[in-house]
Short mmCIF file of C-alpha atoms and ligand atoms in Angstrom, two decimals:
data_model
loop_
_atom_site.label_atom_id
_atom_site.label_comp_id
_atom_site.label_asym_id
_atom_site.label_seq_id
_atom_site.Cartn_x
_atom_site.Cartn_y
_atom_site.Cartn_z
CA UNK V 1 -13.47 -18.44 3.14
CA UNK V 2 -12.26 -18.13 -0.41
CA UNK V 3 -9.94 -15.07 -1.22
CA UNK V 4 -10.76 -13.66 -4.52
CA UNK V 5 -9.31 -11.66 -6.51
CA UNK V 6 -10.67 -9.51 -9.56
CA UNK V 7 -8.97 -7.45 -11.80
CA UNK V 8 -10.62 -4.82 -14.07
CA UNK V 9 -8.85 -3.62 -16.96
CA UNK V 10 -8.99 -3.45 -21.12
CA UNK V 11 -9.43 -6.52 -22.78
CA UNK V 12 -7.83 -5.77 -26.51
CA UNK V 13 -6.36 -6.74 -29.86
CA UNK V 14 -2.99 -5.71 -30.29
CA UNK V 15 -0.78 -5.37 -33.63
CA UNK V 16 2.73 -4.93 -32.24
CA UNK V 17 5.90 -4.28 -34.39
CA UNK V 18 9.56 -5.03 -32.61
CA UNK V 19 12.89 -5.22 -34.38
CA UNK V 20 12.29 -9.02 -34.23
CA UNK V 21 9.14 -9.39 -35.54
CA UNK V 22 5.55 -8.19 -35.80
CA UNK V 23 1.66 -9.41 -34.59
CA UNK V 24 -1.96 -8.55 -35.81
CA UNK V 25 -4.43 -8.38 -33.54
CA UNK V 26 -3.10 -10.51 -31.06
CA UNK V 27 -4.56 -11.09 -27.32
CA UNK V 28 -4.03 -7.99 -25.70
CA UNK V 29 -4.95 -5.56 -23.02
CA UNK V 30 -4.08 -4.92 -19.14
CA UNK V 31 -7.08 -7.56 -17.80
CA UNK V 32 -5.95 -10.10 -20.12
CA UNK V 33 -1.91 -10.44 -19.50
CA UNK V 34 -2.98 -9.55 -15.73
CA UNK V 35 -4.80 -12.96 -16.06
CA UNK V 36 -2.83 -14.95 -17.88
CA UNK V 37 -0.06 -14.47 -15.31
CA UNK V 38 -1.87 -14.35 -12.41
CA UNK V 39 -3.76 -17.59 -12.96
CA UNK V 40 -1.02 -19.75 -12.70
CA UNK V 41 -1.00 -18.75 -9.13
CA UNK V 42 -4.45 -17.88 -8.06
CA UNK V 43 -7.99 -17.61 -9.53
CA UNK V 44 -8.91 -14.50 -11.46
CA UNK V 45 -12.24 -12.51 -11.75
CA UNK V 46 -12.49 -10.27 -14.61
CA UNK V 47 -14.39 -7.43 -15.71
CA UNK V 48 -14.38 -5.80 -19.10
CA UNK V 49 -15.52 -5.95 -22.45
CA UNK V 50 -15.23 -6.98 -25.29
CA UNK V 51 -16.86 -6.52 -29.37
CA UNK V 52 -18.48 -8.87 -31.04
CA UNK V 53 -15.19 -9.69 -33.46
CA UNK V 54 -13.41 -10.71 -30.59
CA UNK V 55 -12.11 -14.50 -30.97
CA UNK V 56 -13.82 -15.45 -27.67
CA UNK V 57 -12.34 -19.18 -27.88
CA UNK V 58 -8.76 -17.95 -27.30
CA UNK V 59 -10.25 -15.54 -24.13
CA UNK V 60 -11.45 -19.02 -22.96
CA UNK V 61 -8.29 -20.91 -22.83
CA UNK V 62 -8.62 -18.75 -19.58
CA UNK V 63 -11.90 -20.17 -18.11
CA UNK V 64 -9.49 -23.38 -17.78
CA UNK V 65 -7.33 -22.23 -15.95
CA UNK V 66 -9.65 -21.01 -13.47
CA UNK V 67 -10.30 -17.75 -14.72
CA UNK V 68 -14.15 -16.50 -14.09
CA UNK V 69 -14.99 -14.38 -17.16
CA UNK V 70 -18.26 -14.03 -15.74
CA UNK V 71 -17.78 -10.44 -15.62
CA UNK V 72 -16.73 -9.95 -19.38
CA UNK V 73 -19.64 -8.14 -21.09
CA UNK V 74 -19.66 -8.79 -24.93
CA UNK V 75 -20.96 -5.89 -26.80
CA UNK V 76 -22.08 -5.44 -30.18
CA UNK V 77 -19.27 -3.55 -32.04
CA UNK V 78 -15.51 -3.03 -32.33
CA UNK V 79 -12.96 -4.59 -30.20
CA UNK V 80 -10.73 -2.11 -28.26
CA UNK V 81 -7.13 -2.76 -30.88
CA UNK V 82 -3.81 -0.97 -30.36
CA UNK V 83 -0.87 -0.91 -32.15
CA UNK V 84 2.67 -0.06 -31.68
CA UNK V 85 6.04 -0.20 -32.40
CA UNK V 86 9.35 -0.45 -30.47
CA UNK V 87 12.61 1.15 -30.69
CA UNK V 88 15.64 -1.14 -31.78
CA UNK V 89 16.53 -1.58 -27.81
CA UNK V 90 13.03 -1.89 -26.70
CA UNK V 91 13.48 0.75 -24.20
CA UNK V 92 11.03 3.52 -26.00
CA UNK V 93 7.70 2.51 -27.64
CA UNK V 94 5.38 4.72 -30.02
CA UNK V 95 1.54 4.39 -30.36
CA UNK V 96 0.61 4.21 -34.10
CA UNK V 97 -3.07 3.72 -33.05
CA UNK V 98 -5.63 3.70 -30.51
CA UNK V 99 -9.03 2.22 -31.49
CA UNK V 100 -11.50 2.10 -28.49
CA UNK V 101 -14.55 0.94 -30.29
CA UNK V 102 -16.65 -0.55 -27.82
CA UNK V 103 -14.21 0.26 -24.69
CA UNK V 104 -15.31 4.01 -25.36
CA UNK V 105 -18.57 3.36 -23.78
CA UNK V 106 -17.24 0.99 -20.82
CA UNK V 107 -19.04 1.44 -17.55
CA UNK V 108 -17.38 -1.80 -15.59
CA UNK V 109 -20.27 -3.53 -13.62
CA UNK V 110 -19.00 -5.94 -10.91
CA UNK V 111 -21.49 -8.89 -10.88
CA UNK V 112 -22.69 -9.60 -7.46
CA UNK V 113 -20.90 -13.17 -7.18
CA UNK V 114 -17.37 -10.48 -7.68
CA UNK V 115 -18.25 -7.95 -5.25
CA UNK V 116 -17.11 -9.62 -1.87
CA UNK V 117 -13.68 -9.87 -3.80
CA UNK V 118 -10.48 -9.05 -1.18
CA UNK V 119 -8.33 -7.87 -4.03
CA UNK V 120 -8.65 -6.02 -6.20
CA UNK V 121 -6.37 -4.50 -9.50
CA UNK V 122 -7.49 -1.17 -11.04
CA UNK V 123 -5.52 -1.70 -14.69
CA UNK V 124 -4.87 0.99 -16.55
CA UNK V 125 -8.26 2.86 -17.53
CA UNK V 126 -9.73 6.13 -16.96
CA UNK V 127 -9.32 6.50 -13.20
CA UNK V 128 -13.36 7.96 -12.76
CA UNK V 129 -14.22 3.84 -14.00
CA UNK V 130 -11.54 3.17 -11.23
CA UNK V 131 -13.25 4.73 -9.01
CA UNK V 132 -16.81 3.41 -10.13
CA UNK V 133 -15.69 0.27 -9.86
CA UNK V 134 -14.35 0.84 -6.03
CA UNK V 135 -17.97 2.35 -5.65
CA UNK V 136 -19.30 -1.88 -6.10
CA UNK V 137 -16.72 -3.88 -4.25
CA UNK V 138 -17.11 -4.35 -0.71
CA UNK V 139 -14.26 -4.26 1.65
CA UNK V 140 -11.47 -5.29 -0.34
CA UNK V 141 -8.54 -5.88 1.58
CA UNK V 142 -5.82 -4.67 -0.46
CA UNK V 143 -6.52 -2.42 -3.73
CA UNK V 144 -3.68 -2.09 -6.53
CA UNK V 145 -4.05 0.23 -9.41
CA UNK V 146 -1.52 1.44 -12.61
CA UNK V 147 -2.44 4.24 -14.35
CA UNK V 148 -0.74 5.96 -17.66
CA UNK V 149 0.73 9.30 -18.54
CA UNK V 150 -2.11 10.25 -20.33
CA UNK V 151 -4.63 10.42 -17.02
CA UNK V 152 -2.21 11.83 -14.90
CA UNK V 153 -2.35 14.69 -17.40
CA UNK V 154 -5.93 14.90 -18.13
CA UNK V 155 -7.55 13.65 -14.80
CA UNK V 156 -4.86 14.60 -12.29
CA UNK V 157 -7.75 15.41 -9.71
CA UNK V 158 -9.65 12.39 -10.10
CA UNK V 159 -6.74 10.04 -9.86
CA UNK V 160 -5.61 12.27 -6.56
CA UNK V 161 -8.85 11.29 -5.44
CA UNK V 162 -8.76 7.79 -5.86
CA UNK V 163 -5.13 7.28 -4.59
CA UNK V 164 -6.81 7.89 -1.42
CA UNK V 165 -8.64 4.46 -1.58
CA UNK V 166 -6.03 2.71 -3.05
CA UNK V 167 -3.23 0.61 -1.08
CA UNK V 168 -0.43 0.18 -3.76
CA UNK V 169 0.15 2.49 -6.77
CA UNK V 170 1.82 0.77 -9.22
CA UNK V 171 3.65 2.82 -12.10
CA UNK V 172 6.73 3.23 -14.08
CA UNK V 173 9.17 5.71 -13.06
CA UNK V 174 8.47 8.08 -15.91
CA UNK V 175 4.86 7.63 -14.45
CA UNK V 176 6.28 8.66 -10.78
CA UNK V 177 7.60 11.29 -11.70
CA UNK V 178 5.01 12.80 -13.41
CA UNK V 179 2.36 12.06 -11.11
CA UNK V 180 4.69 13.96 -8.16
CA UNK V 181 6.70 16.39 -10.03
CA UNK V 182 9.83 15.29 -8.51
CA UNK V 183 12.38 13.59 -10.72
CA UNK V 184 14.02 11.25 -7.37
CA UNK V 185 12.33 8.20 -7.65
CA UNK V 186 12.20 7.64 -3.53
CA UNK V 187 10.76 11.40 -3.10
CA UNK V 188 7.91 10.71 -5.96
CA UNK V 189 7.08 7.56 -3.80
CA UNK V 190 7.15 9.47 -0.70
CA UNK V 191 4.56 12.17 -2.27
CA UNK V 192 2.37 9.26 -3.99
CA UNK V 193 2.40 7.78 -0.17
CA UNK V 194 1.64 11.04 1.60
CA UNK V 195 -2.01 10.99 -0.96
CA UNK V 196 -3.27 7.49 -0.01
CA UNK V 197 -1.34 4.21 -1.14
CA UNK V 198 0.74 3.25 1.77
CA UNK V 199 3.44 1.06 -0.70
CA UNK V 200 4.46 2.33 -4.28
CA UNK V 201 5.95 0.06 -6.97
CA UNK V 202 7.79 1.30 -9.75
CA UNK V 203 8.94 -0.27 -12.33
CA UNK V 204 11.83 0.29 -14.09
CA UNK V 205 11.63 -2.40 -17.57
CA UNK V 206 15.07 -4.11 -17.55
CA UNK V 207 16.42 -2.23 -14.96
CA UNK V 208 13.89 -4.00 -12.25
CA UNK V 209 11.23 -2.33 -9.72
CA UNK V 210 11.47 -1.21 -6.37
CA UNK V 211 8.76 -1.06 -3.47
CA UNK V 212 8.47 1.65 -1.30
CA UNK V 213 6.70 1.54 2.04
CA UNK V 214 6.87 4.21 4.88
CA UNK V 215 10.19 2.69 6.05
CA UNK V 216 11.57 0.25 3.78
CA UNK V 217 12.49 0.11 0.13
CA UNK V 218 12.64 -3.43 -1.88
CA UNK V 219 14.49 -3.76 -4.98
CA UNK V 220 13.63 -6.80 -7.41
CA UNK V 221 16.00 -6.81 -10.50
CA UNK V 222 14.67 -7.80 -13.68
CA UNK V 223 15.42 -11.49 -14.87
CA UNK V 224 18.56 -11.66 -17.15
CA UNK V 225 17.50 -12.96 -20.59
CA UNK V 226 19.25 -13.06 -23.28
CA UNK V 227 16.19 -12.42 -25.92
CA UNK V 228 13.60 -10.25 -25.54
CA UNK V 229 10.98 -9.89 -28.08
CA UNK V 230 7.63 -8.24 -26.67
CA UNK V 231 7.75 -5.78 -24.13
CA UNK V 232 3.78 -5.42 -24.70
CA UNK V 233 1.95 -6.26 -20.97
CA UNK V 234 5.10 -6.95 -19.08
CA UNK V 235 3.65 -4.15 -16.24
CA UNK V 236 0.02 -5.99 -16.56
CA UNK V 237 1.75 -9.32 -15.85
CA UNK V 238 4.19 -8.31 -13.30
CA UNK V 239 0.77 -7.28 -11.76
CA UNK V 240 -1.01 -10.79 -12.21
CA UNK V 241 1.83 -12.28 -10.45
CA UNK V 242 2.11 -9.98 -7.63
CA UNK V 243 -1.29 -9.91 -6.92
CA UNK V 244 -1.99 -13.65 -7.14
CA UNK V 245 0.70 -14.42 -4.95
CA UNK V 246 -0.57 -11.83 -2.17
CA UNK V 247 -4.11 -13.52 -2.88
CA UNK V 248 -3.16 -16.90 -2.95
CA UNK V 249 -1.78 -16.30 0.47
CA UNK V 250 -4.21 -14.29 2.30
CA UNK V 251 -1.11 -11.94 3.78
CA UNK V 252 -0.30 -8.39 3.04
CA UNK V 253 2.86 -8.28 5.43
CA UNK V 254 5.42 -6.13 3.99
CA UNK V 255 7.96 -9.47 3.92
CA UNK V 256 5.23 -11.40 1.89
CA UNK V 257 4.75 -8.12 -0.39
CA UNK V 258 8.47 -8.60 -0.93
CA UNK V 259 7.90 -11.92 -1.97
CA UNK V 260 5.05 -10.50 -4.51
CA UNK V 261 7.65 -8.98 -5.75
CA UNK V 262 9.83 -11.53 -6.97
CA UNK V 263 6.36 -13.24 -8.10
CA UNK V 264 5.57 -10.16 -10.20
CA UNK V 265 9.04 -9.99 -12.23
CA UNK V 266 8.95 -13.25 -12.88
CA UNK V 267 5.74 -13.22 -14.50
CA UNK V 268 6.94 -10.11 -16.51
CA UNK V 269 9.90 -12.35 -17.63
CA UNK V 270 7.60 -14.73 -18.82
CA UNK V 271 5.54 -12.10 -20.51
CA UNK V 272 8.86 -10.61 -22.70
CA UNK V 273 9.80 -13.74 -24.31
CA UNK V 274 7.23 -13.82 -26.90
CA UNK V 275 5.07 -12.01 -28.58
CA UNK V 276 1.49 -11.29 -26.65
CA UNK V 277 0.74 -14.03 -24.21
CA UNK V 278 1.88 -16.97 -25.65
CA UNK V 279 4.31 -17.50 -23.18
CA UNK V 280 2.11 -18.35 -20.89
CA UNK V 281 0.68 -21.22 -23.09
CA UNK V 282 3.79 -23.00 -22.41
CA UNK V 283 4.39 -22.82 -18.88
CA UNK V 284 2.85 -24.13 -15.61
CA UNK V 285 3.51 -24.02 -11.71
CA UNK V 286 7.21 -25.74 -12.27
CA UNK V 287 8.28 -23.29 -14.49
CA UNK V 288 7.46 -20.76 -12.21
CA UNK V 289 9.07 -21.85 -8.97
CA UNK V 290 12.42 -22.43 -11.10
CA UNK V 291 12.09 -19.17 -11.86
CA UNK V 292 11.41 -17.64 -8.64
CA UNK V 293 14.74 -19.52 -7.16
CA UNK V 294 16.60 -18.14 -9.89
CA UNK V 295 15.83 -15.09 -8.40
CA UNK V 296 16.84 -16.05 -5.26
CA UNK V 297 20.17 -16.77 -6.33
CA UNK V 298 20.54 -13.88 -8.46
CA UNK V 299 20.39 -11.74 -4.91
CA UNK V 300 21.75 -14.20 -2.55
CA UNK V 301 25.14 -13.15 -0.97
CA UNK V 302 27.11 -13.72 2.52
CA UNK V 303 29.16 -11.34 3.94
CA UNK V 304 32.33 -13.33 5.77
CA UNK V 305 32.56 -12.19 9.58
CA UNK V 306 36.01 -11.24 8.66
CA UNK V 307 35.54 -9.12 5.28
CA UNK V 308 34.91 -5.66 7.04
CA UNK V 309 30.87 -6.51 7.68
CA UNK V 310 29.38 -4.45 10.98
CA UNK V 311 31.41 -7.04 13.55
CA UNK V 312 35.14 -5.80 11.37
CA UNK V 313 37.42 -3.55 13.98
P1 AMP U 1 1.88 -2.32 -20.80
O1 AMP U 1 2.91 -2.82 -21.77
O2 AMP U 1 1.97 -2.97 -19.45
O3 AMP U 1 1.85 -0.83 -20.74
O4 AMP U 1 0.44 -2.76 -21.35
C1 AMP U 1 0.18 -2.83 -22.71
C2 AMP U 1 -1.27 -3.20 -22.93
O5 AMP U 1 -2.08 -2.07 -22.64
C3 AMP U 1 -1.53 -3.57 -24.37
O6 AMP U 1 -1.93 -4.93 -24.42
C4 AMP U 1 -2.64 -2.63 -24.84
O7 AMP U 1 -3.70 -3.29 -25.45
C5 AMP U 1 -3.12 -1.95 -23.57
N1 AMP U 1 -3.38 -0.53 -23.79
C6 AMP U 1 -2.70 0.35 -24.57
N2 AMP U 1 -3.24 1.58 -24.51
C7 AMP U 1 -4.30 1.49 -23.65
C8 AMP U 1 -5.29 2.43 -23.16
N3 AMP U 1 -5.31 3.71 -23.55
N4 AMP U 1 -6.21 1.96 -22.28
C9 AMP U 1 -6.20 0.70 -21.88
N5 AMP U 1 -5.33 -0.24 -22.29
C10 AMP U 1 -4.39 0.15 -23.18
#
């Protein structure tokens, strides 16, 4: 049986400004860096939409890499576009604009061919389309969703609601905190838990992310590089990777979500060292397995029988 895997999320044009540069309506959006990542793991069905300006041919350097845009509706109008700038240490963005055009009226329909899908990422949109689109998949067997400050402020009952269906929330840690109203990172997990999702990942940008289950906590740090120059989708494409990998291999143990893990921050490595998704125009399976042993190493220690581990008197 084939294990699919759809994402739903905004599909967008985005002018970004960083100290090291700048972009104009570049590929954008939560859907697309989710599938740019995730496809060099795992197939990808999308939903979203799109306006009629939007450069189509560079959505469908996707379709070749297995990506099923079958579920991409293009509608006559505007494109979704954001802009934004960074801070000097690319810790603190600002939103100069939000244009929705034809994502204002965006009512995702899952074509039947997507429906049977097993998993299944909610990106970022308004959490009643979340739901919606929970209301035409089958019996997914693991559902992973992000969501932004600005629903958990306006929507705060609908996205209670829906954390009830969902199996991993998937937020930053200003996010977390928000959501729970408790600034401990581990006791916001523990509340999103006790409302539905039975792991929580939170990432924390160049400081890593952790996942929290019931009984365990997993911390992946973020790779170490020495230039940074787009921030932009990082989340989205830590998302791809994770989700691809869990996908790819049909198991949702809590040692292979661990291994999603180190999947998902490499593929929001990738996503940081250029601007948009270019990236991910320049590397393939190889680059990625380097990457996840890197990781490896970067954790990998002994403790010596005799250095004062549980056997030292
Ligand atoms: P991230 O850096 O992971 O937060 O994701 C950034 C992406 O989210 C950009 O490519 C934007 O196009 C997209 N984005 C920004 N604002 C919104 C919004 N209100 N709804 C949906 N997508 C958005």
């Amino acid at each position: 049986m084939s294990v699919s895997l759809l994402v739903v999320g905004s599909i967008a044009l985005d002018s970004v400004e960083t100290p090291f540069g700048s972009t104009a309506d570049a590929l954008g959006g939560s859907a697309v860096f989710f599938s740019f990542a995730g496809c060099l793991l795992h197939g990808v069905q999308v939903v979203g939409v799109v306006g009629d300006d939007y450069p189509w041919d560079r959505l469908e350097r996707l379709a070749k890499r297995g990506v099923d845009l079958g579920g991409v509706t293009r509608a006559s109008g505007e494109s979704f576009r954001w802009k934004g700038r960074y801070s000097y240490d690319l810790q603190n963005r600002e939103t100069l604009e939000t244009r929705l055009g034809v994502f204002a009226d965006f009512e995702p329909k899952i074509p039947s061919a997507f429906r049977d899908a097993q998993y299944v990422f909610l990106g970022n949109i308004d959490p009643e389309l979340q739901l919606a689109v929970l209301d035409q998949v089958r019996e997914p067997r693991l559902v992973a969703c992000d969501t932004m400050n600005y629903w958990i402020q306006s929507k705060r009952d609908v996205l209670i609601e829906l954390l009830r269906r969902v199996d991993v929330l998937m937020v930053n840690d200003a996010e977390a905190r928000q959501l729970s109203g408790d600034w401990n990172i581990y006791r916001a997990a523990r509340w999103i838990m006790d409302h539905g999702p039975t792991h929580v990942v939170i990432k924390q940008g160049e400081y890593g992310a952790v996942l929290v289950s019931a009984d365990r906590v997993f911390y992946v740090p973020a790779y170490p590089l020495e230039e940074i120059f787009d921030p932009t989708g990082a989340g989205d494409a830590f998302a791809g990777g994770f989700m691809a990998h869990v996908a790819r291999t049909g198991d949702e143990t809590q040692e292979n979500l661990r291994r999603a893990m180190v999947f998902g921050s490499a593929m929001g490595s990738f996503a940081v060292e250029a601007f948009s998704v270019q990236r991910f125009d320049e590397i393939g399976a190889v680059e990625v397995a380097q990457r996840v042993e890197h990781f490896a190493e970067l954790v990998r220690f002994d403790i010596p029988s005799d250095a004062g581990g549980a056997g030292a008197s």
